[in-house]
């Protein structure tokens, strides 16, 4: 079985500061990992994904995440926060190509001016 | 591609009425998922289909909820009778595999 834990339901950073959203996963088989972003009154949008290969994955809007098997982590980072990054972010895991994705509870990112 | 299309965007109905939510997945995607999102419970998977066949409906809260996928391009989620606690945003998503889901914009349901 798979599970995802996102540390911190709310994270606040200043504009221009580093963004770090934490995600740890549990999976009995090699996982596929995802980050999704949800802006107010919208659906979830895929930010980036890890399936196999390079462990540092780059996504849209300057975000990236690194798969660390030894730490069972897939933290999301962005070097410099922008006001438009304010949204809710979901980490997710799946073990099988056609299986359901398990989502974390989400982290709401607040950007301080 | 137009993406995953959900209708209606907003629905307000009275308690006891039947509600039908609709979803058109992306052409070529073979799996379809229905989610419910609330402040209290977050994002909950209700049911998912693979090649139009229901695979896992363990998330459907009660017999009042039912979902169908008569063909590869259309799915419905029905609530009958509706109750105020069903008020939520309902999302449909589709995928063709490990590429991740594509979500629709959601239907905001309010039951009064």
Tab-separated table of C-alpha atoms in Angstrom:
chain	number	residue	atom	x	y	z
A	1	UNK	CA	0.000	0.000	0.000
A	2	UNK	CA	1.071	3.574	-0.622
A	3	UNK	CA	0.718	6.690	1.491
A	4	UNK	CA	1.870	10.286	1.473
A	5	UNK	CA	2.601	12.664	4.334
A	6	UNK	CA	2.927	16.375	3.743
A	7	UNK	CA	4.557	18.230	6.604
A	8	UNK	CA	2.800	21.487	7.366
A	9	UNK	CA	-0.716	22.293	6.256
A	10	UNK	CA	0.287	25.957	5.886
A	11	UNK	CA	3.647	27.411	4.895
A	12	UNK	CA	4.452	31.120	4.642
A	13	UNK	CA	7.478	32.548	2.852
A	14	UNK	CA	8.467	36.045	1.842
A	15	UNK	CA	8.458	37.049	-1.798
A	16	UNK	CA	11.873	36.229	-3.221
A	17	UNK	CA	12.683	33.653	-0.554
A	18	UNK	CA	13.240	29.935	-1.010
A	19	UNK	CA	10.141	27.760	-1.144
A	20	UNK	CA	10.406	24.298	0.440
A	21	UNK	CA	7.365	22.048	0.721
A	22	UNK	CA	7.987	18.700	2.336
A	23	UNK	CA	6.621	15.340	1.251
A	24	UNK	CA	7.414	11.849	2.516
A	25	UNK	CA	5.968	8.737	0.992
A	26	UNK	CA	5.534	5.096	1.804
A	27	UNK	CA	5.464	2.472	-0.911
A	28	UNK	CA	6.188	-1.254	-1.043
A	29	UNK	CA	7.309	-1.000	-4.663
A	30	UNK	CA	9.213	1.646	-6.651
A	31	UNK	CA	6.882	4.642	-6.658
A	32	UNK	CA	5.792	7.171	-9.183
A	33	UNK	CA	5.633	10.570	-7.476
A	34	UNK	CA	3.814	13.759	-8.373
A	35	UNK	CA	3.270	17.321	-7.242
A	36	UNK	CA	0.050	19.092	-8.146
A	37	UNK	CA	-0.926	22.730	-7.624
A	38	UNK	CA	-4.439	24.043	-7.077
A	39	UNK	CA	-5.225	27.716	-7.497
A	40	UNK	CA	-8.438	29.096	-5.956
A	41	UNK	CA	-11.619	27.849	-7.623
A	42	UNK	CA	-9.680	25.682	-10.057
A	43	UNK	CA	-8.865	22.012	-10.517
A	44	UNK	CA	-5.524	20.427	-9.742
A	45	UNK	CA	-2.741	20.980	-12.250
A	46	UNK	CA	0.276	18.711	-12.641
A	47	UNK	CA	3.431	20.571	-11.585
A	48	UNK	CA	5.991	17.797	-12.073
A	49	UNK	CA	6.416	14.042	-11.862
A	50	UNK	CA	9.028	11.401	-11.161
A	51	UNK	CA	8.691	7.966	-12.709
A	52	UNK	CA	12.176	6.617	-13.397
A	53	UNK	CA	15.610	7.964	-14.297
A	54	UNK	CA	17.017	11.265	-13.096
A	55	UNK	CA	16.083	11.906	-9.486
A	56	UNK	CA	15.994	15.700	-9.817
A	57	UNK	CA	12.848	16.627	-11.682
A	58	UNK	CA	12.064	20.053	-13.066
A	59	UNK	CA	8.518	21.270	-13.484
A	60	UNK	CA	6.582	24.292	-14.550
A	61	UNK	CA	6.895	27.777	-13.036
A	62	UNK	CA	10.459	27.189	-11.822
A	63	UNK	CA	9.626	24.401	-9.387
A	64	UNK	CA	11.704	21.259	-8.961
A	65	UNK	CA	11.698	18.209	-6.719
A	66	UNK	CA	14.252	15.562	-5.834
A	67	UNK	CA	13.446	11.911	-5.300
A	68	UNK	CA	15.499	10.572	-2.383
A	69	UNK	CA	14.891	6.883	-1.951
A	70	UNK	CA	16.976	6.591	1.214
A	71	UNK	CA	14.879	9.278	2.870
A	72	UNK	CA	11.586	8.302	1.183
A	73	UNK	CA	11.158	11.962	0.362
A	74	UNK	CA	10.091	14.062	-2.610
A	75	UNK	CA	10.353	17.658	-1.424
A	76	UNK	CA	9.295	20.517	-3.681
A	77	UNK	CA	11.509	23.607	-3.997
A	78	UNK	CA	11.673	26.907	-5.824
A	79	UNK	CA	14.639	29.269	-5.398
A	80	UNK	CA	12.651	32.501	-5.341
A	81	UNK	CA	8.971	32.777	-4.411
A	82	UNK	CA	6.602	34.922	-6.416
A	83	UNK	CA	3.224	36.237	-5.336
A	84	UNK	CA	1.595	34.132	-8.037
A	85	UNK	CA	2.865	30.954	-6.326
A	86	UNK	CA	0.253	31.334	-3.581
A	87	UNK	CA	-1.858	28.183	-3.910
A	88	UNK	CA	-2.395	24.752	-2.429
A	89	UNK	CA	0.126	22.057	-3.290
A	90	UNK	CA	-0.513	18.325	-3.221
A	91	UNK	CA	2.076	15.561	-3.204
A	92	UNK	CA	0.906	12.226	-4.603
A	93	UNK	CA	2.161	8.670	-5.108
A	94	UNK	CA	1.191	5.653	-7.158
A	95	UNK	CA	2.808	2.244	-7.534
A	96	UNK	CA	1.197	1.082	-10.734
A	97	UNK	CA	0.716	2.567	-14.096
A	98	UNK	CA	-3.054	2.180	-14.073
A	99	UNK	CA	-3.658	2.313	-10.360
A	100	UNK	CA	-5.153	5.117	-8.371
A	101	UNK	CA	-2.967	7.954	-7.174
A	102	UNK	CA	-2.872	8.577	-3.428
A	103	UNK	CA	-2.853	12.274	-2.555
A	104	UNK	CA	-1.496	13.970	0.531
A	105	UNK	CA	-3.678	16.366	2.494
A	106	UNK	CA	-2.130	19.398	0.852
A	107	UNK	CA	-0.006	22.358	1.916
A	108	UNK	CA	-1.296	25.878	1.468
A	109	UNK	CA	1.533	28.211	0.462
A	110	UNK	CA	1.238	31.864	1.488
A	111	UNK	CA	3.558	34.468	-0.013
A	112	UNK	CA	4.298	37.499	2.156
A	113	UNK	CA	5.048	40.818	0.417
B	1	UNK	CA	-7.293	19.130	-26.687
B	2	UNK	CA	-10.002	20.798	-24.583
B	3	UNK	CA	-8.971	18.909	-21.457
B	4	UNK	CA	-11.345	17.192	-19.059
B	5	UNK	CA	-14.732	18.842	-19.287
B	6	UNK	CA	-17.140	18.881	-16.376
B	7	UNK	CA	-20.670	20.185	-16.224
B	8	UNK	CA	-22.278	22.028	-14.667
B	9	UNK	CA	-19.695	24.319	-13.023
B	10	UNK	CA	-22.088	25.206	-10.254
B	11	UNK	CA	-25.179	23.435	-9.002
B	12	UNK	CA	-27.540	24.552	-6.267
B	13	UNK	CA	-30.292	22.149	-5.355
B	14	UNK	CA	-32.726	21.467	-2.568
B	15	UNK	CA	-32.314	18.610	-0.161
B	16	UNK	CA	-33.954	15.455	-1.478
B	17	UNK	CA	-33.501	16.295	-5.133
B	18	UNK	CA	-31.525	14.191	-7.590
B	19	UNK	CA	-28.238	15.641	-8.818
B	20	UNK	CA	-26.272	14.464	-11.852
B	21	UNK	CA	-22.715	15.577	-12.514
B	22	UNK	CA	-21.139	14.985	-15.889
B	23	UNK	CA	-17.606	14.442	-17.140
B	24	UNK	CA	-15.987	14.115	-20.535
B	25	UNK	CA	-12.428	12.749	-20.245
B	26	UNK	CA	-9.575	13.455	-22.602
B	27	UNK	CA	-9.788	11.366	-25.741
B	28	UNK	CA	-7.503	8.339	-25.509
B	29	UNK	CA	-7.326	8.315	-21.728
B	30	UNK	CA	-8.361	4.909	-20.417
B	31	UNK	CA	-8.859	5.666	-16.719
B	32	UNK	CA	-11.333	8.074	-15.137
B	33	UNK	CA	-11.572	9.154	-11.519
B	34	UNK	CA	-14.198	10.982	-9.458
B	35	UNK	CA	-13.016	12.970	-6.430
B	36	UNK	CA	-14.791	15.044	-3.803
B	37	UNK	CA	-13.066	17.955	-2.084
B	38	UNK	CA	-14.179	19.606	1.145
B	39	UNK	CA	-12.434	21.734	3.735
B	40	UNK	CA	-12.929	19.101	6.406
B	41	UNK	CA	-11.974	15.954	4.496
B	42	UNK	CA	-9.699	17.269	1.776
B	43	UNK	CA	-9.526	15.354	-1.507
B	44	UNK	CA	-11.346	11.997	-1.418
B	45	UNK	CA	-11.385	9.419	-4.201
B	46	UNK	CA	-14.951	8.242	-4.728
B	47	UNK	CA	-14.629	5.801	-7.624
B	48	UNK	CA	-12.470	5.061	-10.620
B	49	UNK	CA	-12.934	3.336	-13.936
B	50	UNK	CA	-10.466	1.623	-16.228
B	51	UNK	CA	-11.578	1.010	-19.811
B	52	UNK	CA	-15.122	2.000	-18.757
B	53	UNK	CA	-15.260	-0.674	-16.025
B	54	UNK	CA	-15.561	0.364	-12.361
B	55	UNK	CA	-12.423	-0.841	-10.580
B	56	UNK	CA	-12.711	0.565	-7.087
B	57	UNK	CA	-15.828	2.171	-5.630
B	58	UNK	CA	-14.852	1.814	-1.990
B	59	UNK	CA	-14.826	5.576	-1.609
B	60	UNK	CA	-18.464	6.039	-2.522
B	61	UNK	CA	-19.948	7.237	0.756
B	62	UNK	CA	-23.432	5.734	0.577
B	63	UNK	CA	-25.903	4.007	-1.684
B	64	UNK	CA	-27.235	7.449	-2.536
B	65	UNK	CA	-24.153	7.849	-4.736
B	66	UNK	CA	-23.805	6.041	-8.055
B	67	UNK	CA	-21.502	6.449	-11.051
B	68	UNK	CA	-21.600	5.181	-14.603
B	69	UNK	CA	-19.334	5.231	-17.596
B	70	UNK	CA	-21.390	4.053	-20.584
B	71	UNK	CA	-18.581	4.747	-23.050
B	72	UNK	CA	-15.015	6.015	-23.202
B	73	UNK	CA	-16.044	9.635	-23.620
B	74	UNK	CA	-18.644	10.154	-20.890
B	75	UNK	CA	-19.221	9.521	-17.211
B	76	UNK	CA	-21.844	10.586	-14.684
B	77	UNK	CA	-21.953	10.804	-10.917
B	78	UNK	CA	-25.454	10.805	-9.482
B	79	UNK	CA	-26.631	11.622	-5.981
B	80	UNK	CA	-30.172	10.663	-5.072
B	81	UNK	CA	-31.525	11.937	-2.785
B	82	UNK	CA	-29.097	14.761	-2.106
B	83	UNK	CA	-28.352	16.008	1.415
B	84	UNK	CA	-26.697	19.215	2.702
B	85	UNK	CA	-23.596	17.237	3.750
B	86	UNK	CA	-23.027	16.364	0.100
B	87	UNK	CA	-22.101	19.995	-0.553
B	88	UNK	CA	-18.564	19.974	-1.937
B	89	UNK	CA	-16.532	20.434	-5.098
B	90	UNK	CA	-16.581	17.322	-7.244
B	91	UNK	CA	-13.671	16.740	-9.599
B	92	UNK	CA	-13.285	14.382	-12.489
B	93	UNK	CA	-9.812	13.369	-13.706
B	94	UNK	CA	-8.526	11.153	-16.478
B	95	UNK	CA	-5.211	9.525	-17.347
B	96	UNK	CA	-3.655	7.141	-19.821
B	97	UNK	CA	-1.113	5.827	-17.335
B	98	UNK	CA	1.965	6.958	-15.459
B	99	UNK	CA	1.856	10.459	-16.868
B	100	UNK	CA	-0.368	11.651	-14.059
B	101	UNK	CA	-3.923	12.824	-13.992
B	102	UNK	CA	-5.541	15.678	-15.844
B	103	UNK	CA	-8.266	17.252	-13.739
B	104	UNK	CA	-11.392	19.042	-14.802
B	105	UNK	CA	-12.351	22.410	-13.343
B	106	UNK	CA	-14.824	20.812	-10.962
B	107	UNK	CA	-18.510	21.144	-10.118
B	108	UNK	CA	-19.337	23.130	-6.996
B	109	UNK	CA	-22.423	21.508	-5.485
B	110	UNK	CA	-24.500	23.248	-2.859
B	111	UNK	CA	-27.414	21.389	-1.307
B	112	UNK	CA	-29.749	23.620	0.714
